[in-house]
Coordinates of C-alpha atoms in Angstrom, one line a residue:
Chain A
X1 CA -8.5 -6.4 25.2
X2 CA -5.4 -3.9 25.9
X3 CA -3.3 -2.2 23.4
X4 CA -0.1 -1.0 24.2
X5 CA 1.9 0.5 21.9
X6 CA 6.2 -0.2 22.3
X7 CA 8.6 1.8 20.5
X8 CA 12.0 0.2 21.3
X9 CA 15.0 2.1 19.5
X10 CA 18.0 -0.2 18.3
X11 CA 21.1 1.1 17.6
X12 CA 21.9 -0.2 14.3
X13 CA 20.3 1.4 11.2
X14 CA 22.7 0.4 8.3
X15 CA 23.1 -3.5 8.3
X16 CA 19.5 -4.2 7.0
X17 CA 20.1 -8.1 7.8
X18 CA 20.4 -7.2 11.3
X19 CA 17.7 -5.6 11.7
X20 CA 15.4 -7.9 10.3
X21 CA 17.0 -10.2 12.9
X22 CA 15.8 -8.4 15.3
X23 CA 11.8 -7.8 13.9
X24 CA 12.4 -11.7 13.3
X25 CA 13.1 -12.5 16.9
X26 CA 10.0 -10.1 17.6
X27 CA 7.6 -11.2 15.4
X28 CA 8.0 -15.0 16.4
X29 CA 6.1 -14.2 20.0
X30 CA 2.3 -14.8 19.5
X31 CA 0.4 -12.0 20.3
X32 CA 3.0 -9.4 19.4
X33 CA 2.4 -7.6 16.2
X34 CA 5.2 -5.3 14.6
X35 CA 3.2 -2.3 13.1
X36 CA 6.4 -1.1 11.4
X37 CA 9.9 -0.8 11.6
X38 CA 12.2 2.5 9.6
X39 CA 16.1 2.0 10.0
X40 CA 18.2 5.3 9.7
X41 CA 21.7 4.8 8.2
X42 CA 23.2 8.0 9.2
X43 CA 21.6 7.9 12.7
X44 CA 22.8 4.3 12.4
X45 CA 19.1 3.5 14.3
X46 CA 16.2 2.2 13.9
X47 CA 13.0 3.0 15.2
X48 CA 10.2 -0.3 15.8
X49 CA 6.7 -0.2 16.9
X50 CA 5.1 -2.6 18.4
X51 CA 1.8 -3.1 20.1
X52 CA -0.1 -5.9 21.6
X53 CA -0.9 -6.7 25.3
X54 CA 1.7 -7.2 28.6
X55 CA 2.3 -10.2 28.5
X56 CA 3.6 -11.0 24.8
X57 CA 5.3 -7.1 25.0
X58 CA 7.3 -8.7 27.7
X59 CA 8.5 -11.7 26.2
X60 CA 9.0 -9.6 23.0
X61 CA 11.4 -7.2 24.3
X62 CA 13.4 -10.2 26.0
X63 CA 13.9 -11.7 22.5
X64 CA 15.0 -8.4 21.6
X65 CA 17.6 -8.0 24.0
X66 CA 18.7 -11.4 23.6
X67 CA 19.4 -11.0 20.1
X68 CA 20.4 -7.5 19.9
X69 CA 22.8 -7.9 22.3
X70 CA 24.5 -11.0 20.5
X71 CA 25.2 -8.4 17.2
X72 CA 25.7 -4.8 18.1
X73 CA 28.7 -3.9 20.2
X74 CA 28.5 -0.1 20.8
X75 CA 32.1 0.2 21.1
X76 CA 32.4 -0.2 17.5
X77 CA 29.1 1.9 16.5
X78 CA 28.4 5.2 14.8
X79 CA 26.2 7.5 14.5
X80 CA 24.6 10.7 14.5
X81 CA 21.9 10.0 16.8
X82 CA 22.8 10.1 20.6
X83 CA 22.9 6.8 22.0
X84 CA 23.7 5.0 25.0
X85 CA 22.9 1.1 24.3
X86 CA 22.9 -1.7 21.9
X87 CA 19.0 -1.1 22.5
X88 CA 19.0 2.1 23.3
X89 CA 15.3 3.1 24.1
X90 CA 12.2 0.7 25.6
X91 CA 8.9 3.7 25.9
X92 CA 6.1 1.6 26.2
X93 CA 2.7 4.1 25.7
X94 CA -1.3 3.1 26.4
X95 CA -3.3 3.2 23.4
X96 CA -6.9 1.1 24.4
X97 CA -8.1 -0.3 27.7
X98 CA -5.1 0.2 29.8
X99 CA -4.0 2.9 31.8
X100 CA 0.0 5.3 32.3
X101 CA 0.0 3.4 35.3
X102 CA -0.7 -0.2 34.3
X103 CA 2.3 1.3 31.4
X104 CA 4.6 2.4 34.4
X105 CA 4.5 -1.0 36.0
X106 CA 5.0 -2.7 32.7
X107 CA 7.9 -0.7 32.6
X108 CA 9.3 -1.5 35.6
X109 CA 9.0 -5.4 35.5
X110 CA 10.7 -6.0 32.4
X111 CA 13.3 -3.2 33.3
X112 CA 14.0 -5.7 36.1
X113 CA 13.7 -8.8 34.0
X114 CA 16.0 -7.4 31.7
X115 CA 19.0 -6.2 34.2
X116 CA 18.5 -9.6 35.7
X117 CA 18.7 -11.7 32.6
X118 CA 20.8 -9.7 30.5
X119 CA 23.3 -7.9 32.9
X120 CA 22.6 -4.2 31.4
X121 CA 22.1 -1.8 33.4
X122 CA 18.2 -0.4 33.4
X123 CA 17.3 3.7 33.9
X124 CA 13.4 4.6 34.1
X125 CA 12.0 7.5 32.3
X126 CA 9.1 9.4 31.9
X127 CA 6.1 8.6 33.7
X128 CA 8.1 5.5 35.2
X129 CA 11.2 7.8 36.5
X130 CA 11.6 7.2 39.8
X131 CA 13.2 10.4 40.4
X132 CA 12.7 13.8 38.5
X133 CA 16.4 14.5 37.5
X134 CA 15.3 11.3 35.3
X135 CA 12.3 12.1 33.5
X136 CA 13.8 13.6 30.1
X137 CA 15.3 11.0 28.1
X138 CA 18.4 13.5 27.5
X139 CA 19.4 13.8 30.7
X140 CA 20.2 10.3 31.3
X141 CA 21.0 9.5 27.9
X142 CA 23.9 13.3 27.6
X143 CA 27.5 11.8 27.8
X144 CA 26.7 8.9 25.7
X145 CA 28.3 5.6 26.2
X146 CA 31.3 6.6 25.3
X147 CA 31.0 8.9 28.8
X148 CA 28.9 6.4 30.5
X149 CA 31.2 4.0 32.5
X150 CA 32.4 7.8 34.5
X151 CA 29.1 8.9 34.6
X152 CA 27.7 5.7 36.9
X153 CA 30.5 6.5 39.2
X154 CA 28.5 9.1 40.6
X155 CA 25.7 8.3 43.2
X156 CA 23.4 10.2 41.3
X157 CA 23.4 8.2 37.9
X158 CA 23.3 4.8 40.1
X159 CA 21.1 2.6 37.6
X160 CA 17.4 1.7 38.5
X161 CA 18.0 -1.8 38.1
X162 CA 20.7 -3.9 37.3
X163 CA 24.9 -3.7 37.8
X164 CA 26.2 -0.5 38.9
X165 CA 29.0 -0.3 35.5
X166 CA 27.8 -0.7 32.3
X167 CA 27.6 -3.9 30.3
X168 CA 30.4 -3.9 28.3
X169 CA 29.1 -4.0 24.7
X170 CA 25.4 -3.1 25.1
X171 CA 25.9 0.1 27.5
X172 CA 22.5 0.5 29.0
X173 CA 19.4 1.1 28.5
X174 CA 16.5 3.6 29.3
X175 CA 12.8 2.3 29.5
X176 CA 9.7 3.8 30.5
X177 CA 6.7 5.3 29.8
X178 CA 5.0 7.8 28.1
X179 CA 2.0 9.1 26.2
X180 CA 1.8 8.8 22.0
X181 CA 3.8 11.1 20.7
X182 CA 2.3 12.9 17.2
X183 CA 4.8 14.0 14.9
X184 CA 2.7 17.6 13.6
X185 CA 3.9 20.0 11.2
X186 CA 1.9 23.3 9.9
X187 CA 3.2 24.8 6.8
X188 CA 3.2 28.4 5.9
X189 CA 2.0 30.2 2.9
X190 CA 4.5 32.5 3.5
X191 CA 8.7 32.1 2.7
X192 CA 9.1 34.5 6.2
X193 CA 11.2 31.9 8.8
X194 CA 11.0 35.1 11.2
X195 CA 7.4 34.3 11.0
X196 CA 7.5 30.1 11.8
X197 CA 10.4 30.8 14.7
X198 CA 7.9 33.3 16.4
X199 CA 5.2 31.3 16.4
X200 CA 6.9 28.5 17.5
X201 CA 8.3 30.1 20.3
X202 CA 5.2 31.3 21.3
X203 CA 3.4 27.8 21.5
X204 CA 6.7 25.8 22.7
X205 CA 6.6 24.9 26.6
X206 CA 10.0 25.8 26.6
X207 CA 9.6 29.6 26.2
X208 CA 6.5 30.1 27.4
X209 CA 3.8 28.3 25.4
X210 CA 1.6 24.8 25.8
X211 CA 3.2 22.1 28.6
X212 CA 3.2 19.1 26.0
X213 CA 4.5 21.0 22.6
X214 CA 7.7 21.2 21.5
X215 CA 8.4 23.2 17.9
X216 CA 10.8 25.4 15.7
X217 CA 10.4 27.6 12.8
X218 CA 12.4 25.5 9.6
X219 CA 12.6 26.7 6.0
X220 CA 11.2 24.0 3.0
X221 CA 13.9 25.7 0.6
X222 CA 12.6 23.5 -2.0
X223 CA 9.3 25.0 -2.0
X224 CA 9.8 28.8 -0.5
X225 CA 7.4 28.3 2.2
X226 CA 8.3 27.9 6.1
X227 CA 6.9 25.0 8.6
X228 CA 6.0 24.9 12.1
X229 CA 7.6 21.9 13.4
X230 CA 6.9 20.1 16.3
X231 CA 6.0 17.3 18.5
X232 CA 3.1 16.8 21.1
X233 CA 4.0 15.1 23.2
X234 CA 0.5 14.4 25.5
X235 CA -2.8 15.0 22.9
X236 CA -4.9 14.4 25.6
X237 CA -4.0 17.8 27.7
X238 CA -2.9 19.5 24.9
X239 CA -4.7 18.8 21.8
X240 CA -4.1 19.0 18.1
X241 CA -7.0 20.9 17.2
X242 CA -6.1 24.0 20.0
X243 CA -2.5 23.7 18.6
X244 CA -3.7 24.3 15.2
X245 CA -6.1 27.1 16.0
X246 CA -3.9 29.3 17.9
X247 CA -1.2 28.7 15.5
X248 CA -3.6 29.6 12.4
X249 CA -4.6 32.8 14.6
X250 CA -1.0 33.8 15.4
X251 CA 0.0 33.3 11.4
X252 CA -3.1 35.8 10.7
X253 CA -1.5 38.2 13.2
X254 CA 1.6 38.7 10.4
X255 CA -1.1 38.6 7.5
X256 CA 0.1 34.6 6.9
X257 CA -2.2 31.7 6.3
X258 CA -2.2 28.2 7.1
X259 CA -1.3 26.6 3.9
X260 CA -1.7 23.0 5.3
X261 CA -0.7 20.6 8.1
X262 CA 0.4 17.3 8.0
X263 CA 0.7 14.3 10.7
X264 CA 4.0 12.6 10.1
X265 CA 3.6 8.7 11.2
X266 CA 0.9 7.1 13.5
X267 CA -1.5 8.9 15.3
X268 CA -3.9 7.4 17.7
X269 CA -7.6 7.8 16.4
X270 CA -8.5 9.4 20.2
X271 CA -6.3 12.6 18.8
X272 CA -8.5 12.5 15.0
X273 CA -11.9 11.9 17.0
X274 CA -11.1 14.3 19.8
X275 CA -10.6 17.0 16.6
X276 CA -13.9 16.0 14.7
X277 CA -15.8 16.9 18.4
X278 CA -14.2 20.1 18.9
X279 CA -15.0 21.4 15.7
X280 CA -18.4 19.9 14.9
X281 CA -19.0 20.7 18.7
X282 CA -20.3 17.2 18.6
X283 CA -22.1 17.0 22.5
X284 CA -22.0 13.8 24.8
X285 CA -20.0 11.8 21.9
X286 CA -18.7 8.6 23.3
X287 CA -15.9 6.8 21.9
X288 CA -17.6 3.3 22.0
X289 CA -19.7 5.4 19.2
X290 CA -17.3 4.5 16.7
X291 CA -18.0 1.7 14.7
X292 CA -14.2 0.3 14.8
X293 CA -14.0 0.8 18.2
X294 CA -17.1 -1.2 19.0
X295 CA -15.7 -3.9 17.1
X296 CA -12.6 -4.4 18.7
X297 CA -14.7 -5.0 22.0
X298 CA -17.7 -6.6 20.8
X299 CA -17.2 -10.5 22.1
Chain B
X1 CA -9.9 -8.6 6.9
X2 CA -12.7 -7.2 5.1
X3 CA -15.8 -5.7 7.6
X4 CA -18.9 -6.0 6.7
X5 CA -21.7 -4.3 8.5
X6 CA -24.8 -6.0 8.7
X7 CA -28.3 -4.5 10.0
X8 CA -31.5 -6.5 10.2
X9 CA -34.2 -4.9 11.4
X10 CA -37.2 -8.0 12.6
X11 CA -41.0 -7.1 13.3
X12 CA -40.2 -8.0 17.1
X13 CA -39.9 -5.1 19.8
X14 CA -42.0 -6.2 22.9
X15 CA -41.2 -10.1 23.8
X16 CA -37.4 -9.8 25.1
X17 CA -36.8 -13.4 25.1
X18 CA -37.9 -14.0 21.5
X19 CA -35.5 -11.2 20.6
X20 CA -32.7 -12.7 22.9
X21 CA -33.2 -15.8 20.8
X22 CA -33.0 -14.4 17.5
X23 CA -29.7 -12.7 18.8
X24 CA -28.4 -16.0 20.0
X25 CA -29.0 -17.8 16.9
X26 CA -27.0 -15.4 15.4
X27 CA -23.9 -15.4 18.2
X28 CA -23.9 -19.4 17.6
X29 CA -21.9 -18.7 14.0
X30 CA -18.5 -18.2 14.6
X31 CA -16.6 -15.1 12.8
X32 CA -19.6 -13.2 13.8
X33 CA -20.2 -10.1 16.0
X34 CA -23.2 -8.9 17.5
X35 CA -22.1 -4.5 17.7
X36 CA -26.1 -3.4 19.1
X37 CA -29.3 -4.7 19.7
X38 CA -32.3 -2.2 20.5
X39 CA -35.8 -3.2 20.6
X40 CA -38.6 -0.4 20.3
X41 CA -41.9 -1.8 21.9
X42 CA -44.1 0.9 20.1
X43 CA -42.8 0.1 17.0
X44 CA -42.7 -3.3 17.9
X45 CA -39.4 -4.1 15.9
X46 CA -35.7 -4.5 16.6
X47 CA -32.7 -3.4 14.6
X48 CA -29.8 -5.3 15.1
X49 CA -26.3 -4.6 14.0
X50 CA -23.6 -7.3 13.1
X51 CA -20.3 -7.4 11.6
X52 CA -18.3 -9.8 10.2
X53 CA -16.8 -11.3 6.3
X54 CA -19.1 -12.5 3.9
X55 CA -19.4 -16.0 4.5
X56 CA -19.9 -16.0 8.0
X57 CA -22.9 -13.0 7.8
X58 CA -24.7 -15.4 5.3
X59 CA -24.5 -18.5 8.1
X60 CA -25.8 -16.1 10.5
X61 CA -28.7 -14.1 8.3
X62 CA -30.0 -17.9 7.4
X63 CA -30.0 -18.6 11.0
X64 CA -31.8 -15.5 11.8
X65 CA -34.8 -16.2 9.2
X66 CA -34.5 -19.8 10.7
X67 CA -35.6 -18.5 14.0
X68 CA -37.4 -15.8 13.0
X69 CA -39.9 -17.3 11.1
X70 CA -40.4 -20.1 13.8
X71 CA -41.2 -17.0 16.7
X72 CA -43.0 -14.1 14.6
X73 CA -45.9 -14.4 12.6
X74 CA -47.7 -10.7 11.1
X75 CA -50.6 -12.2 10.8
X76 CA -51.1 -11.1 14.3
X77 CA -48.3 -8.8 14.4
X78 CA -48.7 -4.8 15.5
X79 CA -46.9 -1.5 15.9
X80 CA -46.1 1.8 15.1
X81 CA -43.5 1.2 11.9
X82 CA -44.0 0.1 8.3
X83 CA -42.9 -3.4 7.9
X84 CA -43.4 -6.2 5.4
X85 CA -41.9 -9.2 7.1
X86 CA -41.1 -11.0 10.1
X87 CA -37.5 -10.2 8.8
X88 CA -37.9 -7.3 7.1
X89 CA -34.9 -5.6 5.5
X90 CA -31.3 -6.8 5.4
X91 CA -28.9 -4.3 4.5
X92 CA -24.9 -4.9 4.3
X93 CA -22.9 -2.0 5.0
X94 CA -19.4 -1.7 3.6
X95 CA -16.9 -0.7 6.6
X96 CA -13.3 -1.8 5.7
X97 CA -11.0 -3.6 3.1
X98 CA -14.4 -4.5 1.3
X99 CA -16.2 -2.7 -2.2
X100 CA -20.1 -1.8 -2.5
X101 CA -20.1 -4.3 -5.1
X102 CA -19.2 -6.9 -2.9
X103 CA -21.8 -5.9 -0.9
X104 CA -24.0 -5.8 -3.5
X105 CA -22.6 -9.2 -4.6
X106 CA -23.4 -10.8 -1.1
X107 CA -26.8 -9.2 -0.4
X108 CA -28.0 -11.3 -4.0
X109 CA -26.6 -14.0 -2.4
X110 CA -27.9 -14.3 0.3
X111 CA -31.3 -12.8 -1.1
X112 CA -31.2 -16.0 -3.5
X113 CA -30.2 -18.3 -0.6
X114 CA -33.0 -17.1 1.5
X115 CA -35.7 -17.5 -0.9
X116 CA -34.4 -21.0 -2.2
X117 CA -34.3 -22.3 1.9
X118 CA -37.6 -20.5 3.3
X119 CA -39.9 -20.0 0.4
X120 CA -40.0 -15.9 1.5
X121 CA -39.8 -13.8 -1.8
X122 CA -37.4 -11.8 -1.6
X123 CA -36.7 -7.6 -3.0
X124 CA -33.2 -6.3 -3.7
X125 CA -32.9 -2.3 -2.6
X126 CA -30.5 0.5 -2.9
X127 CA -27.5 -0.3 -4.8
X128 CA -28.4 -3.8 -5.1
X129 CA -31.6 -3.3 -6.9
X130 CA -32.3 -4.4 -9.9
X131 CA -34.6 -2.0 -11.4
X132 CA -34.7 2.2 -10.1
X133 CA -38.2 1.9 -8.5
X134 CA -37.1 -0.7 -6.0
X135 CA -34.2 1.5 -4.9
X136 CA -36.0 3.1 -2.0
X137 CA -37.5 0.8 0.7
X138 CA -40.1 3.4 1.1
X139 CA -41.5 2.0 -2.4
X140 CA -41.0 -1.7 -1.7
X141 CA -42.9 -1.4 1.8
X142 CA -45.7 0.7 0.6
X143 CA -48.8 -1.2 1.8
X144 CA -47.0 -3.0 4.2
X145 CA -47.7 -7.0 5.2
X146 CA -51.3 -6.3 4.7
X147 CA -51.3 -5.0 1.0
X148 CA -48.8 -7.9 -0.2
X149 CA -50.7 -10.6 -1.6
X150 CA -52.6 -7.8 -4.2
X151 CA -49.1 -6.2 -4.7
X152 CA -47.5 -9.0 -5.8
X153 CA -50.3 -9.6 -8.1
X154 CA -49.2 -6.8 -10.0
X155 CA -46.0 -8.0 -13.0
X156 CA -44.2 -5.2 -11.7
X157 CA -44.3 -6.4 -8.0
X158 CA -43.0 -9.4 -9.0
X159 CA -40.2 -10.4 -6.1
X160 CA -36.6 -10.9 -7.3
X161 CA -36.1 -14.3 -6.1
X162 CA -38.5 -16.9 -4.1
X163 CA -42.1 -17.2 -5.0
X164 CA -44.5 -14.5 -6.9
X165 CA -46.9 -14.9 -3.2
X166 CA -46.3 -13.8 0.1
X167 CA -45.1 -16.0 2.9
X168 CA -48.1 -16.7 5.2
X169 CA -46.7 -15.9 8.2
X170 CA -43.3 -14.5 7.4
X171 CA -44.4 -12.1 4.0
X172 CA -41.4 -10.5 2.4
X173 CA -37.8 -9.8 3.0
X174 CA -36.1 -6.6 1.4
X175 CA -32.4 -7.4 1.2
X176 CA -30.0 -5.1 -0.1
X177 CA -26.6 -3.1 0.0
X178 CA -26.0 0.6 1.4
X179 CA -23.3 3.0 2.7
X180 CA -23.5 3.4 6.7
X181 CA -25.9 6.0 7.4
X182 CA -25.1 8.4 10.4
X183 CA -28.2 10.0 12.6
X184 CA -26.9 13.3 12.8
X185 CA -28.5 16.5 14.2
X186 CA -27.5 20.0 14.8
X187 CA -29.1 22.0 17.9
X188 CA -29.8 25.8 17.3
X189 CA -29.5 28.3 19.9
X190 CA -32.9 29.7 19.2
X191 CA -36.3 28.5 19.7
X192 CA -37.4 29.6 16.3
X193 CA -39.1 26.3 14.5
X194 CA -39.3 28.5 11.1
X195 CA -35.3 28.5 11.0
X196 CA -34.6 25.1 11.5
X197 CA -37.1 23.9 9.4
X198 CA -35.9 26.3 6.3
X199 CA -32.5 25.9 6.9
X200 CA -33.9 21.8 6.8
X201 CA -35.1 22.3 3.4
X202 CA -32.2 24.3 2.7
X203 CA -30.0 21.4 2.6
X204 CA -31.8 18.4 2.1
X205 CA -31.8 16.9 -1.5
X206 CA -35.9 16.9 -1.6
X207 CA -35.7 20.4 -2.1
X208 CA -32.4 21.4 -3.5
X209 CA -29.7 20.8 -1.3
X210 CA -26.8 18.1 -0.3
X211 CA -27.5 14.7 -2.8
X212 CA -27.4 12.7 0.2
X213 CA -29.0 14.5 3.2
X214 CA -32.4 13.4 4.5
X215 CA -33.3 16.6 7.1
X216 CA -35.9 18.0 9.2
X217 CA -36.7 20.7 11.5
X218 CA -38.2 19.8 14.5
X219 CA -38.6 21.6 18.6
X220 CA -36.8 20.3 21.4
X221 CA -39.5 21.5 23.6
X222 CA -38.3 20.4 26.8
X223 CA -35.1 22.6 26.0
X224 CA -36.7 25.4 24.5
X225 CA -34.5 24.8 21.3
X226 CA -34.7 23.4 18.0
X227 CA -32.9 21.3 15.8
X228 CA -32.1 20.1 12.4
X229 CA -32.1 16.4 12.5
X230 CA -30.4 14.6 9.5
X231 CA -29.6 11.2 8.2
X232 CA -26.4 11.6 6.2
X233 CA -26.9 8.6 3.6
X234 CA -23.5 8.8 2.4
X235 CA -20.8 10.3 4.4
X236 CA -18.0 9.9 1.6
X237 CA -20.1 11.9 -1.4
X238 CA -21.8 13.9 1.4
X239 CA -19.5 14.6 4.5
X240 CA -20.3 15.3 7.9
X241 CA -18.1 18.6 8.1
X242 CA -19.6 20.2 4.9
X243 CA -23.0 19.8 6.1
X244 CA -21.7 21.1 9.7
X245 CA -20.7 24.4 7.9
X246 CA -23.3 24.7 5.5
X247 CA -25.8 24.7 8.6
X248 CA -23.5 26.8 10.4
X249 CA -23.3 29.6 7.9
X250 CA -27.2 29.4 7.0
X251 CA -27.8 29.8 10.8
X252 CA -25.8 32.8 10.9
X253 CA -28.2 34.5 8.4
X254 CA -31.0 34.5 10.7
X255 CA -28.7 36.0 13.5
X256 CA -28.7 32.0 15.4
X257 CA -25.7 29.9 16.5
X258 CA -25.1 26.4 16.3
X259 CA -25.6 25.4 20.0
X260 CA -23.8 21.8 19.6
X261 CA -24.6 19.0 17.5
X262 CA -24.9 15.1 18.4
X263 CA -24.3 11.8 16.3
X264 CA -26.8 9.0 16.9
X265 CA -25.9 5.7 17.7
X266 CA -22.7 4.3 15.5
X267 CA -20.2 6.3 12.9
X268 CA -17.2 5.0 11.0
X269 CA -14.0 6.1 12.1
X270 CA -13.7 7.2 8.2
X271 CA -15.8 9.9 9.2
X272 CA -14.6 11.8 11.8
X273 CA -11.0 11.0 10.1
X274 CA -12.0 12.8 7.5
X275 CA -13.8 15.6 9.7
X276 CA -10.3 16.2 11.2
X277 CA -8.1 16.4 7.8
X278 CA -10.6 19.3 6.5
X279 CA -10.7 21.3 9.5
X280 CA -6.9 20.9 9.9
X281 CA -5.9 20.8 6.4
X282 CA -4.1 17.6 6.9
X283 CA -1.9 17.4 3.2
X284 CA -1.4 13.6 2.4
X285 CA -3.2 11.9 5.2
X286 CA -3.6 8.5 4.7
X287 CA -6.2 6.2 6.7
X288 CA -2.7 3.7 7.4
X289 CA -1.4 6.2 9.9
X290 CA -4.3 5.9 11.9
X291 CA -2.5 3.6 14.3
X292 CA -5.8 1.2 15.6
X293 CA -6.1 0.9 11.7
X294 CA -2.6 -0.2 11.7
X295 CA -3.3 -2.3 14.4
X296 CA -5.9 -4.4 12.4
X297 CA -3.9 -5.2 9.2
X298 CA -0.5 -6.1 11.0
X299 CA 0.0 -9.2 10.6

């Protein structure tokens, strides 16, 4: 059995009846199970996950489009978040039994199946970008719809599937695929932001540090102590427990200790497992070794 | 869901098909999973592991002893290990959304259901004994098949359900409830036997150390190392990591490094979870954001 994990992002985060419209539509294809669902009212978003196997991912993210396309009109939504369509985001991310490329093609089908059907307009990201200036999720997604009917008047931002203008209330939309994402934080014992900013500059891909970490240096005012922030974004080449060590080492280097970490959300057990055999220098661990694990594919 | 492990060992290791029929007998009960099945011709015994809910485990343990008593008789029975019957213990494992007294609760059960169908007498062990000196199986088995009839003479031997005599062919079943035990060994980079096997009785609870570490020192020859080999009877009182740094640090006083160290055969995800919050000091973890966990409570 496969598990793949979908994270569609809606944009509508403050009408709470809506929303469970939309899980409703979701949760009625068999085989599809929403693993939860968090609505942001100032991003005017909200975030689902969802995980279960091609086939029922598919139909599930037609339903989605079918009904989120019949209440949100983005030309009367606002937000904080950056946006660019009624449903805004599709990543779809292996967890179990399938592989990025098995993802990408996913991807790619039900991009078409969706331009076709629906008329929106479909961009691939990520692993399924067909082109590099399309990877990053920002790129395609900076001008917004509100800027998005001139940007597809250049060749460059011609859609991957679908019309070549967007769809008049639902914008368009950007699907793909990606690796789990793990929402990390390391807190301080220290209140020194000059200390969390330099370290995470120093393990950020962006200034010099790991490829598949992104981080800053915040301040928890309410309890005087500073966090590491960040996001890996691919645990497999870049793993948790390396993160944590070199941060704990560069903290020592300004007499700071690690106070705790935390994981915020889901994380995929590979990423907890992966840390218990690094630092037990467990040898020849399998993950079928796992009593869980064995059960899921046990007939 | 609740998962219940489920590990009978039977006094059958050499003829394959007998043991492929026992296994069968148990596949035949829906709701049932067969995780392992590993014969040992010396010892001439299996060990099988199952997992499931309650009511279907007790369908397949009946079949089991159905079978079993059909194929093995001990009257002509031999091997290398201990054993008092041709099914001879029955432990059930809590895993997930299930108590040890459930456990407890079911293993009477079925202990009682046994004895009432098959006329086997029948001893309750670890935490669902019912006096201390029939905790440890050690106890209940000494004397083995061949000692049983004069046992059982004794008022203290008396079994807790079934008949005060030994089956003929089949003699006793122990049947009880347990934590998951994980096989787990540390290899030393030395080939000094006298640090192993002090650092062995350093933390085993025989002689003074972790309340639920069974350990030994022994050689790898072949390697030209050596190696504290543990059971860890109860990873949640007793974890994984604090024994990994207890060994690590006692090590260290004799000048050795830990070379690696190995887990045998199955371990809960609970367990290397937990193995990853110490060692990153993961602040409010909770097992939920594991996201296969998730996965099987979504509805």
């Amino acid at each position: 059995m496969a598990i793949i994990e979908c994270v569609p992002n809606v944009s509508e985060g403050r009408r709470a009846d809506v929303v469970e419209t939309l899980v409703s539509a979701i949760r009625s294809v068999p085989g599809v199970r929403v693993l939860d669902s968090s609505s942001d009212p100032s991003h005017n978003r909200s975030v689902l996950t969802l995980a279960g196997e091609a086939g029922p991912l598919q139909a599930a993210i037609l339903a989605l489009f079918e009904k989120a396309l019949a209440v949100i009109d983005l030309r009367t939504h606002t937000g904080e978040h950056p946006r660019l369509g009624a449903v805004d985001v599709v990543p779809f991310v292996p967890i179990e039994g399938v592989t990025m490329a098995e993802c990408v093609t996913l991807a790619r089908e039900i991009g078409r199946a969706v331009a076709e059907r629906f008329g929106v307009p479909v961009y691939l990201y990520e692993e399924a970008a067909t082109n590099p200036a399309r990877r990053n999720l920002e790129d395609i997604r900076r001008g917004e719809f509100e800027g998005l009917a001139e940007k597809m008047r250049k060749p460059d931002w011609a859609p991957d599937f679908g019309p070549p203008a967007p769809h008049a209330s639902a914008g368009a939309t950007v699907i793909g695929a990606r690796m789990p994402l793990i929402a990390y934080n390391i807190n301080l014992a220290t209140d020194r932001l000059d200390v969390a900013k330099r370290i995470a500059a120093a393990i950020r891909h962006s200034s010099g540090g790991f490829r598949f970490v992104k981080a800053m240096g915040i301040a928890l005012e309410d309890r005087g102590i500073v966090q590491v922030s960040m996001n890996l974004t691919n645990f497999e080449k870049t793993p948790i427990f390396r993160v944590f060590e070199v941060v704990r080492r560069e903290a020592a280097s300004y007499g700071v200790n690690v106070l705790e970490s935390e994981i915020v959300g889901l994380v995929p057990a590979a990423a907890l497992v992966g840390t218990a055999e690094y630092f037990l220098q467990l040898s020849a661990f399998k993950p079928e070794q796992v009593l869980e694990a064995r059960l899921r594919h046990a007939e």
